[in-house]
mmCIF file of C-alpha atoms in Angstrom:
data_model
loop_
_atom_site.group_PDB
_atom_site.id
_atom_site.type_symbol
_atom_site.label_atom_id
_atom_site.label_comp_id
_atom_site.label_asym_id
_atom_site.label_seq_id
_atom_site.Cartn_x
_atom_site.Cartn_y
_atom_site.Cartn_z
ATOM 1 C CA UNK A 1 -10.609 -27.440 -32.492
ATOM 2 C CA UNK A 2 -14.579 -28.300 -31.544
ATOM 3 C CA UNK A 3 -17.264 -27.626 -34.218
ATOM 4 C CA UNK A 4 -18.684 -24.101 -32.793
ATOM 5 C CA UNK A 5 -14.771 -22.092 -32.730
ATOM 6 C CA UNK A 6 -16.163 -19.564 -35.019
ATOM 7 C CA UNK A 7 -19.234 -18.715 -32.492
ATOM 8 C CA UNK A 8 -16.975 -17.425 -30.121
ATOM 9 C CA UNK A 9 -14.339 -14.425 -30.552
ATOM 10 C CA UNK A 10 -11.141 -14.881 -28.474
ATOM 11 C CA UNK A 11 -8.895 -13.160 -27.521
ATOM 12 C CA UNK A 12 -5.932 -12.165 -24.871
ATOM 13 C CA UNK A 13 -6.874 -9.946 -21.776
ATOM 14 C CA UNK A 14 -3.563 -10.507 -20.049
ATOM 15 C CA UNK A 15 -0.919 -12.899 -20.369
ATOM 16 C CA UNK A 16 -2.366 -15.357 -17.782
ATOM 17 C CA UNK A 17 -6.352 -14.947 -18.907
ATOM 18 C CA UNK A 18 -8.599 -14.627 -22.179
ATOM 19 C CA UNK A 19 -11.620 -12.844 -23.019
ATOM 20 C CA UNK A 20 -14.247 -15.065 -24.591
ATOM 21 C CA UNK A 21 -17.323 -13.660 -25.972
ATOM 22 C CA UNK A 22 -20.260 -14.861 -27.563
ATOM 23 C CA UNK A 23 -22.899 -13.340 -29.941
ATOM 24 C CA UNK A 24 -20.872 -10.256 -29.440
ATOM 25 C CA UNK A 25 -23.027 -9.686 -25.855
ATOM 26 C CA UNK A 26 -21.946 -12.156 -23.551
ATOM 27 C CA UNK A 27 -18.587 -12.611 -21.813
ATOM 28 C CA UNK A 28 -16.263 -15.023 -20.199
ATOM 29 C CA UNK A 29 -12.795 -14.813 -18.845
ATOM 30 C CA UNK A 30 -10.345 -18.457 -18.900
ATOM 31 C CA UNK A 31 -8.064 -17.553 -15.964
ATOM 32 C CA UNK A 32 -4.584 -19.716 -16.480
ATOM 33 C CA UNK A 33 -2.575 -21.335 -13.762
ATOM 34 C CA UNK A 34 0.352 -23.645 -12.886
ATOM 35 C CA UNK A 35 -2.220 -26.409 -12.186
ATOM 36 C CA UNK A 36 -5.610 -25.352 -12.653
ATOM 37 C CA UNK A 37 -7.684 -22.636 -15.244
ATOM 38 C CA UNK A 38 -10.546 -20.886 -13.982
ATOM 39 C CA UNK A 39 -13.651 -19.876 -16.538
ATOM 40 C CA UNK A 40 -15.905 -17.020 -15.030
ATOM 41 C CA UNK A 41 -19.002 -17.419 -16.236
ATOM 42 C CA UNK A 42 -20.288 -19.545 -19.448
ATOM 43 C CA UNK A 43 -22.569 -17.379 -21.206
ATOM 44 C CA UNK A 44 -25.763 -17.969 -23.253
ATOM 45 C CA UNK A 45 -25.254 -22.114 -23.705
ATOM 46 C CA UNK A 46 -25.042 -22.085 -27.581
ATOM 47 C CA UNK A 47 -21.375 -23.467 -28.730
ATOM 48 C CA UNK A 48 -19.269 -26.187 -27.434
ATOM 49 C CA UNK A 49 -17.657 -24.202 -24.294
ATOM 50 C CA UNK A 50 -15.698 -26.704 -22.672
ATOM 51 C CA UNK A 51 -14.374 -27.758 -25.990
ATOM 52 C CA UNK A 52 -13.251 -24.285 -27.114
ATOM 53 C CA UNK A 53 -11.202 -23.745 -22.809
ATOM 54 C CA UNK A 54 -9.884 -27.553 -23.081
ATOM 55 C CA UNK A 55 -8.111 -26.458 -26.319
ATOM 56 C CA UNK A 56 -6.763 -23.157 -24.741
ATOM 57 C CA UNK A 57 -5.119 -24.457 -21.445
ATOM 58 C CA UNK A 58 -3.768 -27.916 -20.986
ATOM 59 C CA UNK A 59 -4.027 -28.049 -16.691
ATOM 60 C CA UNK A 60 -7.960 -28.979 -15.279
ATOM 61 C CA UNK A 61 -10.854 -26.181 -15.616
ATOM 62 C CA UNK A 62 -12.791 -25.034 -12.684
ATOM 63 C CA UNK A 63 -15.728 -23.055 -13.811
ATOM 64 C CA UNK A 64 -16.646 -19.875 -11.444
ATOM 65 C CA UNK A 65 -20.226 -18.948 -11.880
ATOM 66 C CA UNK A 66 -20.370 -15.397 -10.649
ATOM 67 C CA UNK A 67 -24.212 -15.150 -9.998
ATOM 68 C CA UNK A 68 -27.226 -18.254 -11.708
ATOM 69 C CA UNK A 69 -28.481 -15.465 -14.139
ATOM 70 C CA UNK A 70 -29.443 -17.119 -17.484
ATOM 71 C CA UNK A 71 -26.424 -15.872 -19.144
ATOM 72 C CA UNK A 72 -23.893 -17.317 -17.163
ATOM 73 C CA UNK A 73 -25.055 -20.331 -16.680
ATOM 74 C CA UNK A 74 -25.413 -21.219 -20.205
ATOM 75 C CA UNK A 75 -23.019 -24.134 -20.331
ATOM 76 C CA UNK A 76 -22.928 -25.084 -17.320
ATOM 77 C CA UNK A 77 -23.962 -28.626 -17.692
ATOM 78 C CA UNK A 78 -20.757 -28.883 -19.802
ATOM 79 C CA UNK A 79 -18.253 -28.928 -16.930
ATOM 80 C CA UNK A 80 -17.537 -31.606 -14.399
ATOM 81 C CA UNK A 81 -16.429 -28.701 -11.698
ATOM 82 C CA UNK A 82 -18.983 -26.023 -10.733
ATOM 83 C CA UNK A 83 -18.759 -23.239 -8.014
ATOM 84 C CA UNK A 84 -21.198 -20.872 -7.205
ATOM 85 C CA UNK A 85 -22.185 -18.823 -4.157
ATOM 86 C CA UNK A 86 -23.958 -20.704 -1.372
ATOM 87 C CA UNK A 87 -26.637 -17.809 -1.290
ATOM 88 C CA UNK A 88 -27.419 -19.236 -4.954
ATOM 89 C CA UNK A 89 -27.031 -22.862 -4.320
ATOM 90 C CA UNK A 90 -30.129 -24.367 -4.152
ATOM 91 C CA UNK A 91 -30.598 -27.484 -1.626
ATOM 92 C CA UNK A 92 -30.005 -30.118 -4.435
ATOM 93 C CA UNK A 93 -26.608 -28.968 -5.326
ATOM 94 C CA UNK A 94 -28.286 -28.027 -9.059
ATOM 95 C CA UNK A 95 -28.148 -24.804 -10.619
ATOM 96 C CA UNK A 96 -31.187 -23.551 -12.798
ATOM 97 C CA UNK A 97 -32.460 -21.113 -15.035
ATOM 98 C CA UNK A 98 -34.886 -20.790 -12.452
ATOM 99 C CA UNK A 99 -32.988 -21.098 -9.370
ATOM 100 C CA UNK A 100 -33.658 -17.394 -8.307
ATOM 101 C CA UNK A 101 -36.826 -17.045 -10.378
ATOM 102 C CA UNK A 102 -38.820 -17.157 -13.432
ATOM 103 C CA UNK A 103 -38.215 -13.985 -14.903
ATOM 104 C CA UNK A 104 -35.508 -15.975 -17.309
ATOM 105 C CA UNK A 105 -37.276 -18.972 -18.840
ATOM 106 C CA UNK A 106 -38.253 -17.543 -21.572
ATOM 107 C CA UNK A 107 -34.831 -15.675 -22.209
ATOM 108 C CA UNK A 108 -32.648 -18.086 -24.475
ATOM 109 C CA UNK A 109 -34.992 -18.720 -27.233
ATOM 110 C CA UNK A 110 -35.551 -14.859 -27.202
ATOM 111 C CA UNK A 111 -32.053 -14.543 -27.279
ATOM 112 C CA UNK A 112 -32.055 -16.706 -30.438
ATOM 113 C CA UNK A 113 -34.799 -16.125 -32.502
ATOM 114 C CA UNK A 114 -33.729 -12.012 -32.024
ATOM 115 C CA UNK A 115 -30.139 -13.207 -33.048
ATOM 116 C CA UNK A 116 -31.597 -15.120 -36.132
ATOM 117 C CA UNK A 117 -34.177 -12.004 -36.905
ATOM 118 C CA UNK A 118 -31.288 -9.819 -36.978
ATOM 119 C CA UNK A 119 -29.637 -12.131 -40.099
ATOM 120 C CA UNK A 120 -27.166 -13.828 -37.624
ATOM 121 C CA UNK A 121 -26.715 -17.700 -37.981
ATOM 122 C CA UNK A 122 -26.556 -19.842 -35.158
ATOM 123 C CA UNK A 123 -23.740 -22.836 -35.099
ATOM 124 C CA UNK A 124 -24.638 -26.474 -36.231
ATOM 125 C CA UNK A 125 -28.293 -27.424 -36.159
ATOM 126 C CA UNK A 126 -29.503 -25.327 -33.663
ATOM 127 C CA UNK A 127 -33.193 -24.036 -34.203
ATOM 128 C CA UNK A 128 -34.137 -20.752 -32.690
ATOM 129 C CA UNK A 129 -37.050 -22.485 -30.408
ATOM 130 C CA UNK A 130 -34.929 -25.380 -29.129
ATOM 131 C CA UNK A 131 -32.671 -23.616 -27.224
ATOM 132 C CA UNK A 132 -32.488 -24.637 -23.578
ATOM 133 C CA UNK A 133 -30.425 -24.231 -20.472
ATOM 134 C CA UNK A 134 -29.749 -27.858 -19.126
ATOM 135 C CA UNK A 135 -29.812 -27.642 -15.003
ATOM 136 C CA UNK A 136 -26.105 -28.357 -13.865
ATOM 137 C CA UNK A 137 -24.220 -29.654 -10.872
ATOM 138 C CA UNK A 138 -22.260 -27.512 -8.506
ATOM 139 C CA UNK A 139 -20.741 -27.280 -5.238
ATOM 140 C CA UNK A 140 -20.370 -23.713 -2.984
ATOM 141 C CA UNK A 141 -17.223 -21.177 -3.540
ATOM 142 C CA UNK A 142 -14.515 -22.097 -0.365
ATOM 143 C CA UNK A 143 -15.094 -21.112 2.991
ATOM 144 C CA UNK A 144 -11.926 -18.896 2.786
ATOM 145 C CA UNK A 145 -12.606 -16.920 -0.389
ATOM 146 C CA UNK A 146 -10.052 -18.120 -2.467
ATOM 147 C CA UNK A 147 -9.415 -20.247 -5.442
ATOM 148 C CA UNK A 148 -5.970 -22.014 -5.892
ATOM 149 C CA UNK A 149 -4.701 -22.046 -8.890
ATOM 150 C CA UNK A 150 -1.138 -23.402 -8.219
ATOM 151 C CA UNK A 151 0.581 -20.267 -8.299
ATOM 152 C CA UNK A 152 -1.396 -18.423 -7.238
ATOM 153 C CA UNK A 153 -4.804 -17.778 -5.626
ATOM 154 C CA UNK A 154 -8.020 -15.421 -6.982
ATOM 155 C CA UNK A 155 -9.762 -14.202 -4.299
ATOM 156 C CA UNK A 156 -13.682 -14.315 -4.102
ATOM 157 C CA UNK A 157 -14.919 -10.656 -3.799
ATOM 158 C CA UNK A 158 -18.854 -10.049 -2.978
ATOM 159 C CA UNK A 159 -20.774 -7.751 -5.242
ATOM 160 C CA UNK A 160 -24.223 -8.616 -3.898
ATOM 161 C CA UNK A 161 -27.517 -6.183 -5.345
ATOM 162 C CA UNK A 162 -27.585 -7.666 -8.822
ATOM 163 C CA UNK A 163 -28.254 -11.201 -7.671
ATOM 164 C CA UNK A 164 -27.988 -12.242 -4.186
ATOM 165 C CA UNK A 165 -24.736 -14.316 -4.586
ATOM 166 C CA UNK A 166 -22.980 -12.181 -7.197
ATOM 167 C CA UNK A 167 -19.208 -11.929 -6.967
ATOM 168 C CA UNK A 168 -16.163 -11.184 -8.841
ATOM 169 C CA UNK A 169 -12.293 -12.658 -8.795
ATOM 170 C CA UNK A 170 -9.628 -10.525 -8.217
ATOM 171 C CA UNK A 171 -6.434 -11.855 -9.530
ATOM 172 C CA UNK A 172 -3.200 -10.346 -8.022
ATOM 173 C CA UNK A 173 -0.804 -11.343 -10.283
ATOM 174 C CA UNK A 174 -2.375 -9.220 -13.193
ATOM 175 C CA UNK A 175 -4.194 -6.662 -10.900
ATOM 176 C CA UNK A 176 -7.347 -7.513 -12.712
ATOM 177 C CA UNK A 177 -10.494 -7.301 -11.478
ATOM 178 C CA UNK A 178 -12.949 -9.921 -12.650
ATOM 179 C CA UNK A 179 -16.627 -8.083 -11.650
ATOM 180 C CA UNK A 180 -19.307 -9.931 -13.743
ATOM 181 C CA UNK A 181 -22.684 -7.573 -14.149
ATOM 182 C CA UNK A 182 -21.233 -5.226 -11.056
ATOM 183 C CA UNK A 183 -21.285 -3.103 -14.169
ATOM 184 C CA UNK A 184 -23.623 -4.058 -16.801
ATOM 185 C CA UNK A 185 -24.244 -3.792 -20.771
ATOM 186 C CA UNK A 186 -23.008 0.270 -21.768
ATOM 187 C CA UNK A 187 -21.817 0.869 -18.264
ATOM 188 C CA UNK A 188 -25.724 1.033 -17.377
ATOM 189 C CA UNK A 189 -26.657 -0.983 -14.075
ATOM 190 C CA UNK A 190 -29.467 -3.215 -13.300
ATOM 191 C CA UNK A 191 -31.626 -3.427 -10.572
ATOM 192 C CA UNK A 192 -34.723 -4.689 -11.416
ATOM 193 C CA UNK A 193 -35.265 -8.272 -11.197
ATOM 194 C CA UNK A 194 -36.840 -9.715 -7.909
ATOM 195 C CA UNK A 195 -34.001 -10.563 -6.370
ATOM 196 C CA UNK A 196 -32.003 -7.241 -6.662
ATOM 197 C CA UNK A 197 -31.369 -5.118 -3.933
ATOM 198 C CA UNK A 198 -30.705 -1.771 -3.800
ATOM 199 C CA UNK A 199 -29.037 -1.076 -0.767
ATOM 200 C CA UNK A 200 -26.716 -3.708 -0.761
ATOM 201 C CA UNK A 201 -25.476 -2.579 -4.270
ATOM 202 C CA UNK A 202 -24.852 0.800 -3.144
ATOM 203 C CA UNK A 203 -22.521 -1.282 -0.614
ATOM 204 C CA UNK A 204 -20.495 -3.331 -3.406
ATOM 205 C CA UNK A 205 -19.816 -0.058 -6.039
ATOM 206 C CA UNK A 206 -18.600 1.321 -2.626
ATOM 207 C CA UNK A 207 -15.933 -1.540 -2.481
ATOM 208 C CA UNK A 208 -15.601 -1.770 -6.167
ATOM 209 C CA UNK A 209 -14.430 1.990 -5.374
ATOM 210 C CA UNK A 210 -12.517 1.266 -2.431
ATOM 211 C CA UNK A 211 -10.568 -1.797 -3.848
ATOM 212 C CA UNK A 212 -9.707 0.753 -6.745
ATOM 213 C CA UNK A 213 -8.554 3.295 -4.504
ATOM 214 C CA UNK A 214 -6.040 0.627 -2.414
ATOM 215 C CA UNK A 215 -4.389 -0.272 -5.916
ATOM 216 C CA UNK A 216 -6.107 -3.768 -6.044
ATOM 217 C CA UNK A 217 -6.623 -3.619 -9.347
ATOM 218 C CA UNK A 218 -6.151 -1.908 -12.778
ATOM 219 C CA UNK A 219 -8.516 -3.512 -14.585
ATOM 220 C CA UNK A 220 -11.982 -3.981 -14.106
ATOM 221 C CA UNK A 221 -13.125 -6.870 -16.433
ATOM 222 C CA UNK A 222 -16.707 -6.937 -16.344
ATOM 223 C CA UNK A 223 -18.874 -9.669 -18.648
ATOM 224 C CA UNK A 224 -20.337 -7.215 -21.308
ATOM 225 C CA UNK A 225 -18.029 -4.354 -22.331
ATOM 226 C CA UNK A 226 -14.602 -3.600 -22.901
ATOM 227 C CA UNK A 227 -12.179 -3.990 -19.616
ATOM 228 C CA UNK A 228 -11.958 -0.881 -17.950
ATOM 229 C CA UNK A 229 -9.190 1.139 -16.844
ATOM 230 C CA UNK A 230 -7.389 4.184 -15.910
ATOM 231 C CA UNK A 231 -9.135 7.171 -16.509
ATOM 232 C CA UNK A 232 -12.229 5.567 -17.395
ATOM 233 C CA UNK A 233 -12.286 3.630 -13.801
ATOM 234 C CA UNK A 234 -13.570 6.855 -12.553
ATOM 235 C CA UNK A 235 -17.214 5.638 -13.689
ATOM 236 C CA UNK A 236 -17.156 4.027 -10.242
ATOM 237 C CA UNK A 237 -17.395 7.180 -8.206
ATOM 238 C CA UNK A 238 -20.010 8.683 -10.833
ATOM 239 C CA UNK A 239 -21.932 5.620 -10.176
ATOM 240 C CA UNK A 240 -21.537 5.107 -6.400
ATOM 241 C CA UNK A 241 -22.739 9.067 -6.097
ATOM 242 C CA UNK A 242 -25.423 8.190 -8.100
ATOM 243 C CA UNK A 243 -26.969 5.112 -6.386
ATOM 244 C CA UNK A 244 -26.409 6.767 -3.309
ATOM 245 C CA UNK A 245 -28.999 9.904 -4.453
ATOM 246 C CA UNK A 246 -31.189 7.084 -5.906
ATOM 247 C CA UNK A 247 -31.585 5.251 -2.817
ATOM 248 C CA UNK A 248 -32.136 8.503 -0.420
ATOM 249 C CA UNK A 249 -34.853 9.822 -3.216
ATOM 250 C CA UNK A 250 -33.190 11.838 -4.688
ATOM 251 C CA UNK A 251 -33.200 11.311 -8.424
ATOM 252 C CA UNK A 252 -35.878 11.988 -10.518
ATOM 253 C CA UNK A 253 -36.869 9.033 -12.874
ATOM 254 C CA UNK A 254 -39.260 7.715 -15.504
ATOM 255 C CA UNK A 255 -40.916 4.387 -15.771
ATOM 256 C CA UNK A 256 -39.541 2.474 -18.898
ATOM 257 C CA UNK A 257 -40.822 -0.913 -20.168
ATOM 258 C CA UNK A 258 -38.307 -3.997 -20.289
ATOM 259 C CA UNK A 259 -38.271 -7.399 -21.092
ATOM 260 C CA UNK A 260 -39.031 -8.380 -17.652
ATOM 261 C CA UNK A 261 -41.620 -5.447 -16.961
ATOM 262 C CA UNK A 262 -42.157 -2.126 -16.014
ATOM 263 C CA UNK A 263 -39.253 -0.160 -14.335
ATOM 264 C CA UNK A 264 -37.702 2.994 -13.142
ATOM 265 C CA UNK A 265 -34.986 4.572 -15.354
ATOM 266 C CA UNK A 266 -32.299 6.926 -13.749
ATOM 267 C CA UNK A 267 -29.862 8.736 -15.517
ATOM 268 C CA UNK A 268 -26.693 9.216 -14.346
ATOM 269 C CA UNK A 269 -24.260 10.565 -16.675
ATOM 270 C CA UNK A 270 -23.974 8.416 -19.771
ATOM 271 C CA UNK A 271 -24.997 5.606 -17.934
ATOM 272 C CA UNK A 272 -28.982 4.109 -17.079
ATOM 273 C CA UNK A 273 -29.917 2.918 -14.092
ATOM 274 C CA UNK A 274 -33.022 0.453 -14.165
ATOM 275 C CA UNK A 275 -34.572 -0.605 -10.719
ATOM 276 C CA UNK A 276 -37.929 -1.828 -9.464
ATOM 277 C CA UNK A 277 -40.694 0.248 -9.944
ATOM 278 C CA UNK A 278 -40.666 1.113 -6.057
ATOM 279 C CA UNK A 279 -37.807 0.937 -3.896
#
């Protein structure tokens, strides 16, 4: 087992896939198959990543970036095999922290000096200030939306508004639903970095709902809460109602600060919505 085990907490989401989560905020999903694994996401960058998959699964690992935000692109560098959207893809073939822009620089050594603040410890000799997110190589998601794993294939399902790119993996053999930040941290949704768009979020929670309704899935397995599903899957309509009165004016709203600036909060049910301050 690699050197930074105890920085992550796994765990079983189905029998073909595990939940892997570090600094109890960010989250990744190892996907099994007859010959390959698939890892969605790979969070902040602090442990050994591909050490802790490599030990889990014994066939190759692709990793499945769903969007270049900081915190899934974290270890990156680490793997060999990198897909990504082609809207995110930047002419090199190199993802960034700054691929999209540079409202994210600044966020891992944020991330760790508030993790250290807060008493936490961070694994090996990492200092607070020298965390960094190397650049890594990738190559675009297939042409035909779907990733083989031997036997079977996850199909590529776009959730753009959050990033421009951002998708999830829907896996058919377990009905899960792999969304990324299509719902965010508390069930809240954000909407407020440059490249966000309003509009063509209110488009993907209207699939997220629709692929619900067909039976696609059962679980919704998003990267930082608890899978979702049965009863609680209703959040989707609450929310799709709720960006639709948000994007015809219709909400009322107050102007919050965040680490990335000013924005609007909206308030729909137990959940905040944070978007640009004008849409």
């Amino acid at each position: 087992m690699n050197a930074t085990d105890e920085w992550y907490d796994v765990s079983r989401i189905t029998d073909k896939s595990y939940s892997i989560l570090e600094a109890d905020d960010y989250g990744m999903f190892l996907i099994e198959g007859e010959d390959r694994a698939v890892l969605v996401d790979a969070g902040a960058g602090v442990g050994d990543l591909r050490g802790l998959v490599t030990d889990l699964v014994d066939t190759p690992i692709t990793l499945v970036v769903t969007h270049t935000h900081w915190d899934h692109i974290g270890a990156a560098s680490q793997f060999d095999d990198v897909l990504v959207s082609p809207l995110e893809l930047p002419p090199d073939g190199r993802i960034r922290i700054d691929s999209l822009s540079d409202e994210f620089v600044h966020r891992p050594t944020q991330f760790t000096n508030r993790w250290v603040d807060a008493g936490n410890e961070l694994p090996g000799d990492l200092a607070p200030d020298e965390h960094t997110i190397d650049p890594a190589d990738a190559d675009p998601l297939p042409a035909d939306g779907l990733i083989d794993l031997g036997d079977r294939s996850l199909e590529v399902i776009e959730f753009s508004g959050h990033a421009p790119g951002h998708f999830g993996l829907l896996d058919p053999a377990t009905k899960t639903l792999y969304g990324g930040d299509v719902i965010h941290f508390d069930h809240n949704l954000y909407i407020m970095f440059e490249d966000c768009d309003l509009e063509a979020y209110v488009d993907s929670m209207a699939r997220l709902k629709e692929l619900r309704d067909d039976g696609a899935f059962d679980v919704l397995a998003t990267s930082h809460n608890e899978p979702i599903s049965g009863d609680d899957l209703g959040i989707v309509d609450e929310l799709l109602d709720g960006l639709r009165e948000i994007a015809a004016g219709e909400r009322e709203y107050e102007i919050v600060e965040t680490d990335w600036g000013e924005a609007r909060s909206y308030e729909i049910g137990d959940s905040e919505v944070l978007t640009k301050t004008t849409i």
